[in-house]
Amino acid sequence: VTFSAGGWLMGPLELEDLEGSTVGDGVGQMVVVRRCRFLEESACASVCVNACKMPTQNLFNSDMGVPMTIEPDYDNLSCKFKFGIAPTADEEAAARAVPCFGACPSAYTLRETHQDACPDMSLFESA
């Protein structure tokens, strides 16, 4: 479903094999977004993490019971959806600590404004 519908929202996608999957054989278990429209248009790492990465991972890991982690690449604006690998606490902490882009349209205010208002994302991590 992610591969079929994801292209409309995120841009051109490719299926690749995944090494280290805890579920399945890894064949075709990674969806690669070559250049994410969502990330490119928002130009904001915080929006990527809080409006896409964390909620989507929570949906798959907690609600659907499918181990999955999203790995954005802020240098080339690509993203990897790794089905069969659950996110680790260290990876999630690192994702939340990504600094704002130099050209962030919110001029860093989103992170400052919502620092105390945002929920503790560790509550959404899979066990």
N, CA and C atoms as an extended XYZ file, in Angstrom:
381
Properties=species:S:1:pos:R:3:atomname:S:1:resname:S:1:resid:I:1 pbc="F F F"
N         0.830       -1.188        0.000 N   VAL     1
C         0.000        0.000        0.000 CA  VAL     1
C         0.879        1.258        0.000 C   VAL     1
N         1.936        1.261        0.827 N   THR     2
C         2.815        2.423        0.899 CA  THR     2
C         3.414        2.721       -0.459 C   THR     2
N         3.856        1.679       -1.153 N   PHE     3
C         4.466        1.887       -2.458 CA  PHE     3
C         3.449        2.391       -3.467 C   PHE     3
N         2.250        1.851       -3.438 N   SER     4
C         1.216        2.230       -4.403 CA  SER     4
C         0.722        3.657       -4.192 C   SER     4
N         0.480        4.043       -2.958 N   ALA     5
C        -0.084        5.367       -2.669 CA  ALA     5
C         0.970        6.421       -2.368 C   ALA     5
N         2.132        5.988       -1.948 N   GLY     6
C         3.159        6.923       -1.512 CA  GLY     6
C         3.684        7.848       -2.590 C   GLY     6
N         3.721        7.385       -3.814 N   GLY     7
C         4.231        8.215       -4.905 CA  GLY     7
C         3.430        9.483       -5.095 C   GLY     7
N         2.144        9.397       -4.862 N   TRP     8
C         1.280       10.571       -5.008 CA  TRP     8
C         1.660       11.650       -4.000 C   TRP     8
N         1.934       11.266       -2.770 N   LEU     9
C         2.242       12.221       -1.720 CA  LEU     9
C         3.711       12.618       -1.700 C   LEU     9
N         4.595       11.635       -1.837 N   MET    10
C         6.009       11.891       -1.589 CA  MET    10
C         6.863       12.069       -2.832 C   MET    10
N         6.453       11.529       -3.948 N   GLY    11
C         7.264       11.617       -5.156 CA  GLY    11
C         7.649       10.228       -5.625 C   GLY    11
N         8.483       10.158       -6.655 N   PRO    12
C         8.872        8.865       -7.229 CA  PRO    12
C         9.484        7.927       -6.184 C   PRO    12
N         9.031        6.659       -6.233 N   LEU    13
C         9.466        5.648       -5.271 CA  LEU    13
C        10.112        4.479       -5.995 C   LEU    13
N        10.950        3.765       -5.260 N   GLU    14
C        11.532        2.527       -5.752 CA  GLU    14
C        11.506        1.505       -4.636 C   GLU    14
N        11.342        0.251       -4.982 N   LEU    15
C        11.439       -0.844       -4.020 CA  LEU    15
C        12.848       -1.402       -4.073 C   LEU    15
N        13.432       -1.619       -2.904 N   GLU    16
C        14.759       -2.212       -2.822 CA  GLU    16
C        14.742       -3.293       -1.747 C   GLU    16
N        15.748       -4.131       -1.782 N   ASP    17
C        15.880       -5.159       -0.762 CA  ASP    17
C        16.452       -4.528        0.508 C   ASP    17
N        16.108       -5.121        1.638 N   LEU    18
C        16.493       -4.592        2.938 CA  LEU    18
C        17.339       -5.619        3.677 C   LEU    18
N        18.501       -5.194        4.133 N   GLU    19
C        19.348       -6.060        4.941 CA  GLU    19
C        18.993       -5.871        6.413 C   GLU    19
N        19.029       -6.942        7.167 N   GLY    20
C        18.804       -6.874        8.605 CA  GLY    20
C        17.351       -6.902        9.032 C   GLY    20
N        16.458       -7.276        8.141 N   SER    21
C        15.037       -7.344        8.481 CA  SER    21
C        14.784       -8.415        9.532 C   SER    21
N        13.929       -8.079       10.505 N   THR    22
C        13.557       -9.051       11.531 CA  THR    22
C        12.302       -9.826       11.130 C   THR    22
N        11.684       -9.411       10.033 N   VAL    23
C        10.471      -10.049        9.526 CA  VAL    23
C        10.654      -10.252        8.025 C   VAL    23
N        10.441      -11.444        7.549 N   GLY    24
C        10.559      -11.711        6.122 CA  GLY    24
C        12.012      -11.866        5.691 C   GLY    24
N        12.187      -12.000        4.378 N   ASP    25
C        13.532      -12.230        3.841 CA  ASP    25
C        14.219      -10.950        3.370 C   ASP    25
N        13.553       -9.816        3.500 N   GLY    26
C        14.144       -8.538        3.121 CA  GLY    26
C        13.945       -8.166        1.660 C   GLY    26
N        13.457       -9.081        0.852 N   VAL    27
C        13.287       -8.807       -0.574 CA  VAL    27
C        12.135       -7.824       -0.769 C   VAL    27
N        12.433       -6.674       -1.363 N   GLY    28
C        11.417       -5.663       -1.636 CA  GLY    28
C        10.815       -5.036       -0.397 C   GLY    28
N        11.538       -5.046        0.732 N   GLN    29
C        10.989       -4.533        1.982 CA  GLN    29
C        11.422       -3.108        2.308 C   GLN    29
N        12.067       -2.435        1.361 N   MET    30
C        12.442       -1.047        1.600 CA  MET    30
C        11.888       -0.183        0.464 C   MET    30
N        11.094        0.816        0.853 N   VAL    31
C        10.583        1.781       -0.110 CA  VAL    31
C        11.498        2.993       -0.030 C   VAL    31
N        12.078        3.358       -1.164 N   VAL    32
C        12.992        4.497       -1.209 CA  VAL    32
C        12.313        5.640       -1.954 C   VAL    32
N        12.192        6.757       -1.268 N   VAL    33
C        11.670        7.980       -1.874 CA  VAL    33
C        12.900        8.749       -2.335 C   VAL    33
N        13.059        8.888       -3.630 N   ARG    34
C        14.279        9.503       -4.174 CA  ARG    34
C        14.419       10.976       -3.789 C   ARG    34
N        13.325       11.691       -3.753 N   ARG    35
C        13.327       13.093       -3.310 CA  ARG    35
C        11.937       13.387       -2.773 C   ARG    35
N        11.836       13.481       -1.459 N   CYS    36
C        10.538       13.607       -0.806 CA  CYS    36
C         9.944       15.002       -1.005 C   CYS    36
N         8.795       15.046       -1.646 N   ARG    37
C         8.110       16.329       -1.863 CA  ARG    37
C         7.734       16.990       -0.545 C   ARG    37
N         7.299       16.194        0.412 N   PHE    38
C         6.874       16.708        1.711 CA  PHE    38
C         8.034       17.424        2.397 C   PHE    38
N         9.184       16.779        2.436 N   LEU    39
C        10.369       17.369        3.054 CA  LEU    39
C        10.874       18.565        2.254 C   LEU    39
N        10.876       18.431        0.950 N   GLU    40
C        11.355       19.510        0.091 CA  GLU    40
C        10.483       20.762        0.229 C   GLU    40
N         9.169       20.585        0.218 N   GLU    41
C         8.263       21.731        0.297 CA  GLU    41
C         8.217       22.355        1.680 C   GLU    41
N         8.306       21.543        2.716 N   SER    42
C         8.275       22.102        4.073 CA  SER    42
C         9.610       22.737        4.425 C   SER    42
N        10.696       22.224        3.843 N   ALA    43
C        12.051       22.726        4.124 CA  ALA    43
C        12.317       22.790        5.617 C   ALA    43
N        11.772       21.810        6.347 N   CYS    44
C        11.858       21.852        7.801 CA  CYS    44
C        12.032       20.443        8.361 C   CYS    44
N        13.159       20.198        9.024 N   ALA    45
C        13.415       18.891        9.623 CA  ALA    45
C        12.396       18.576       10.713 C   ALA    45
N        11.973       19.583       11.454 N   SER    46
C        11.013       19.375       12.529 CA  SER    46
C         9.661       18.915       11.984 C   SER    46
N         9.224       19.492       10.883 N   VAL    47
C         7.969       19.075       10.258 CA  VAL    47
C         8.111       17.639        9.763 C   VAL    47
N         9.235       17.310        9.170 N   CYS    48
C         9.480       15.944        8.698 CA  CYS    48
C         9.362       14.956        9.850 C   CYS    48
N        10.052       15.223       10.938 N   VAL    49
C        10.074       14.301       12.076 CA  VAL    49
C         8.715       14.216       12.761 C   VAL    49
N         8.093       15.367       13.021 N   ASN    50
C         6.876       15.388       13.833 CA  ASN    50
C         5.572       15.193       13.061 C   ASN    50
N         5.570       15.476       11.767 N   ALA    51
C         4.337       15.319       10.990 CA  ALA    51
C         4.371       14.107       10.065 C   ALA    51
N         5.545       13.501        9.893 N   CYS    52
C         5.631       12.339        9.009 CA  CYS    52
C         6.290       11.155        9.705 C   CYS    52
N         7.563       11.277       10.015 N   LYS    53
C         8.335       10.145       10.543 CA  LYS    53
C         7.699        9.505       11.777 C   LYS    53
N         7.522       10.271       12.838 N   MET    54
C         7.018        9.691       14.091 CA  MET    54
C         5.582        9.166       13.977 C   MET    54
N         4.644        9.942       13.406 N   PRO    55
C         3.274        9.413       13.305 CA  PRO    55
C         3.166        8.188       12.392 C   PRO    55
N         3.923        8.175       11.299 N   THR    56
C         3.860        7.042       10.372 CA  THR    56
C         4.462        5.796       11.013 C   THR    56
N         5.587        5.965       11.683 N   GLN    57
C         6.186        4.828       12.384 CA  GLN    57
C         5.241        4.302       13.459 C   GLN    57
N         4.600        5.202       14.177 N   ASN    58
C         3.657        4.792       15.216 CA  ASN    58
C         2.503        3.999       14.607 C   ASN    58
N         1.979        4.457       13.482 N   LEU    59
C         0.890        3.758       12.807 CA  LEU    59
C         1.293        2.319       12.472 C   LEU    59
N         2.439        2.163       11.827 N   PHE    60
C         2.852        0.826       11.412 CA  PHE    60
C         3.256       -0.044       12.598 C   PHE    60
N         4.090        0.496       13.497 N   ASN    61
C         4.616       -0.304       14.604 CA  ASN    61
C         3.558       -0.626       15.652 C   ASN    61
N         2.831        0.378       16.107 N   SER    62
C         1.888        0.182       17.204 CA  SER    62
C         0.505       -0.257       16.739 C   SER    62
N        -0.049        0.451       15.777 N   ASP    63
C        -1.424        0.171       15.353 CA  ASP    63
C        -1.529       -1.065       14.456 C   ASP    63
N        -0.563       -1.238       13.561 N   MET    64
C        -0.636       -2.343       12.610 CA  MET    64
C         0.240       -3.530       13.005 C   MET    64
N         1.153       -3.336       13.961 N   GLY    65
C         2.033       -4.418       14.391 CA  GLY    65
C         3.097       -4.784       13.377 C   GLY    65
N         3.452       -3.833       12.512 N   VAL    66
C         4.469       -4.071       11.482 CA  VAL    66
C         5.716       -3.272       11.849 C   VAL    66
N         6.837       -3.965       12.130 N   PRO    67
C         8.050       -3.213       12.431 CA  PRO    67
C         8.486       -2.404       11.214 C   PRO    67
N         8.677       -1.115       11.423 N   MET    68
C         9.047       -0.225       10.322 CA  MET    68
C         9.713        1.016       10.877 C   MET    68
N        10.762        1.424       10.232 N   THR    69
C        11.423        2.670       10.598 CA  THR    69
C        11.612        3.515        9.353 C   THR    69
N        11.545        4.819        9.540 N   ILE    70
C        11.752        5.763        8.443 CA  ILE    70
C        13.092        6.450        8.673 C   ILE    70
N        13.867        6.509        7.619 N   GLU    71
C        15.200        7.098        7.693 CA  GLU    71
C        15.321        8.228        6.667 C   GLU    71
N        15.050        9.473        7.085 N   PRO    72
C        15.205       10.593        6.152 CA  PRO    72
C        16.675       10.958        5.967 C   PRO    72
N        17.005       11.426        4.786 N   ASP    73
C        18.351       11.935        4.497 CA  ASP    73
C        18.190       13.412        4.175 C   ASP    73
N        18.567       14.251        5.106 N   TYR    74
C        18.354       15.693        4.959 CA  TYR    74
C        19.320       16.339        3.972 C   TYR    74
N        20.362       15.633        3.578 N   ASP    75
C        21.302       16.188        2.602 CA  ASP    75
C        20.744       16.135        1.184 C   ASP    75
N        20.121       14.999        0.817 N   ASN    76
C        19.601       14.885       -0.549 CA  ASN    76
C        18.075       14.815       -0.605 C   ASN    76
N        17.417       14.965        0.561 N   LEU    77
C        15.954       14.979        0.694 CA  LEU    77
C        15.296       13.660        0.296 C   LEU    77
N        16.051       12.574        0.403 N   SER    78
C        15.477       11.251        0.157 CA  SER    78
C        15.019       10.665        1.481 C   SER    78
N        14.353        9.522        1.393 N   CYS    79
C        13.830        8.898        2.600 CA  CYS    79
C        13.686        7.400        2.353 C   CYS    79
N        13.990        6.603        3.379 N   LYS    80
C        13.863        5.156        3.271 CA  LYS    80
C        12.848        4.662        4.297 C   LYS    80
N        11.870        3.918        3.838 N   PHE    81
C        10.887        3.247        4.686 CA  PHE    81
C        11.351        1.802        4.796 C   PHE    81
N        11.840        1.417        5.961 N   LYS    82
C        12.417        0.093        6.155 CA  LYS    82
C        11.420       -0.802        6.887 C   LYS    82
N        10.727       -1.648        6.115 N   PHE    83
C         9.741       -2.570        6.663 CA  PHE    83
C        10.436       -3.836        7.140 C   PHE    83
N        10.282       -4.131        8.445 N   GLY    84
C        10.938       -5.287        9.032 CA  GLY    84
C        11.985       -4.888       10.052 C   GLY    84
N        12.201       -3.581       10.227 N   ILE    85
C        13.143       -3.085       11.231 CA  ILE    85
C        12.434       -2.025       12.067 C   ILE    85
N        12.299       -2.294       13.352 N   ALA    86
C        11.669       -1.335       14.265 CA  ALA    86
C        12.691       -0.268       14.661 C   ALA    86
N        12.225        0.954       14.903 N   PRO    87
C        13.148        2.019       15.319 CA  PRO    87
C        13.683        1.750       16.728 C   PRO    87
N        14.931        2.143       16.959 N   THR    88
C        15.506        2.021       18.297 CA  THR    88
C        15.342        3.347       19.032 C   THR    88
N        15.446        3.302       20.334 N   ALA    89
C        15.328        4.523       21.138 CA  ALA    89
C        16.426        5.520       20.774 C   ALA    89
N        17.630        5.032       20.523 N   ASP    90
C        18.734        5.929       20.151 CA  ASP    90
C        18.478        6.607       18.811 C   ASP    90
N        17.944        5.861       17.839 N   GLU    91
C        17.630        6.439       16.527 CA  GLU    91
C        16.550        7.509       16.644 C   GLU    91
N        15.563        7.246       17.484 N   GLU    92
C        14.476        8.213       17.646 CA  GLU    92
C        14.958        9.467       18.361 C   GLU    92
N        15.820        9.313       19.349 N   ALA    93
C        16.389       10.472       20.036 CA  ALA    93
C        17.222       11.303       19.063 C   ALA    93
N        17.986       10.641       18.216 N   ALA    94
C        18.788       11.347       17.217 CA  ALA    94
C        17.896       12.076       16.215 C   ALA    94
N        16.789       11.463       15.827 N   ALA    95
C        15.857       12.094       14.881 CA  ALA    95
C        15.267       13.368       15.463 C   ALA    95
N        14.917       13.330       16.751 N   ARG    96
C        14.343       14.514       17.390 CA  ARG    96
C        15.377       15.614       17.621 C   ARG    96
N        16.652       15.260       17.577 N   ALA    97
C        17.717       16.231       17.832 CA  ALA    97
C        18.276       16.861       16.555 C   ALA    97
N        17.729       16.512       15.395 N   VAL    98
C        18.229       17.066       14.136 CA  VAL    98
C        18.039       18.580       14.153 C   VAL    98
N        19.101       19.326       13.867 N   PRO    99
C        18.963       20.784       13.876 CA  PRO    99
C        18.140       21.281       12.698 C   PRO    99
N        17.594       22.456       12.849 N   CYS   100
C        16.829       23.078       11.764 CA  CYS   100
C        17.735       23.342       10.572 C   CYS   100
N        17.155       23.340        9.390 N   PHE   101
C        17.894       23.677        8.177 CA  PHE   101
C        18.278       25.152        8.231 C   PHE   101
N        19.368       25.518        7.593 N   GLY   102
C        19.769       26.915        7.537 CA  GLY   102
C        18.718       27.778        6.870 C   GLY   102
N        17.976       27.204        5.926 N   ALA   103
C        16.951       27.959        5.196 CA  ALA   103
C        15.559       27.643        5.712 C   ALA   103
N        15.432       27.259        6.957 N   CYS   104
C        14.139       26.898        7.530 CA  CYS   104
C        13.178       28.082        7.443 C   CYS   104
N        11.995       27.888        6.831 N   PRO   105
C        11.062       29.004        6.671 CA  PRO   105
C        10.505       29.532        7.983 C   PRO   105
N        10.572       28.725        9.011 N   SER   106
C        10.060       29.201       10.297 CA  SER   106
C        11.142       29.902       11.109 C   SER   106
N        12.327       29.987       10.538 N   ALA   107
C        13.459       30.641       11.204 CA  ALA   107
C        13.654       30.085       12.613 C   ALA   107
N        13.573       28.775       12.718 N   TYR   108
C        13.807       28.059       13.974 CA  TYR   108
C        12.703       28.249       15.015 C   TYR   108
N        11.661       29.005       14.712 N   THR   109
C        10.638       29.290       15.718 CA  THR   109
C         9.722       28.109       15.987 C   THR   109
N         9.525       27.212       15.016 N   LEU   110
C         8.671       26.046       15.262 CA  LEU   110
C         9.211       25.222       16.416 C   LEU   110
N        10.489       24.986       16.396 N   ARG   111
C        11.089       24.175       17.440 CA  ARG   111
C        11.017       24.886       18.787 C   ARG   111
N        11.310       26.175       18.789 N   GLU   112
C        11.267       26.940       20.034 CA  GLU   112
C         9.841       27.080       20.552 C   GLU   112
N         8.899       27.393       19.666 N   THR   113
C         7.513       27.617       20.050 CA  THR   113
C         6.863       26.354       20.587 C   THR   113
N         7.170       25.225       19.967 N   HIS   114
C         6.500       23.979       20.320 CA  HIS   114
C         7.325       23.081       21.232 C   HIS   114
N         8.424       23.578       21.728 N   GLN   115
C         9.301       22.764       22.557 CA  GLN   115
C         8.549       22.153       23.737 C   GLN   115
N         7.792       22.958       24.450 N   ASP   116
C         7.072       22.454       25.612 CA  ASP   116
C         5.692       21.915       25.257 C   ASP   116
N         5.138       22.354       24.137 N   ALA   117
C         3.781       21.965       23.749 CA  ALA   117
C         3.737       20.603       23.066 C   ALA   117
N         4.835       20.195       22.433 N   CYS   118
C         4.834       18.927       21.720 CA  CYS   118
C         4.806       17.768       22.698 C   CYS   118
N         4.103       16.709       22.354 N   PRO   119
C         4.058       15.549       23.253 CA  PRO   119
C         5.423       14.876       23.323 C   PRO   119
N         5.638       14.153       24.380 N   ASP   120
C         6.849       13.369       24.527 CA  ASP   120
C         6.771       12.229       23.521 C   ASP   120
N         7.561       12.312       22.453 N   MET   121
C         7.474       11.335       21.374 CA  MET   121
C         7.913        9.943       21.813 C   MET   121
N         8.636        9.848       22.928 N   SER   122
C         9.048        8.516       23.391 CA  SER   122
C         7.819        7.677       23.772 C   SER   122
N         6.698        8.341       24.041 N   LEU   123
C         5.464        7.615       24.360 CA  LEU   123
C         4.962        6.824       23.156 C   LEU   123
N         5.379        7.242       21.954 N   PHE   124
C         4.891        6.621       20.729 CA  PHE   124
C         5.836        5.562       20.179 C   PHE   124
N         6.975        5.362       20.845 N   GLU   125
C         7.924        4.371       20.366 CA  GLU   125
C         7.398        2.981       20.638 C   GLU   125
N         7.730        2.067       19.729 N   SER   126
C         7.287        0.679       19.938 CA  SER   126
C         8.130        0.049       21.029 C   SER   126
N         7.536       -0.904       21.696 N   ALA   127
C         8.230       -1.571       22.815 CA  ALA   127
C         9.290       -2.519       22.326 C   ALA   127
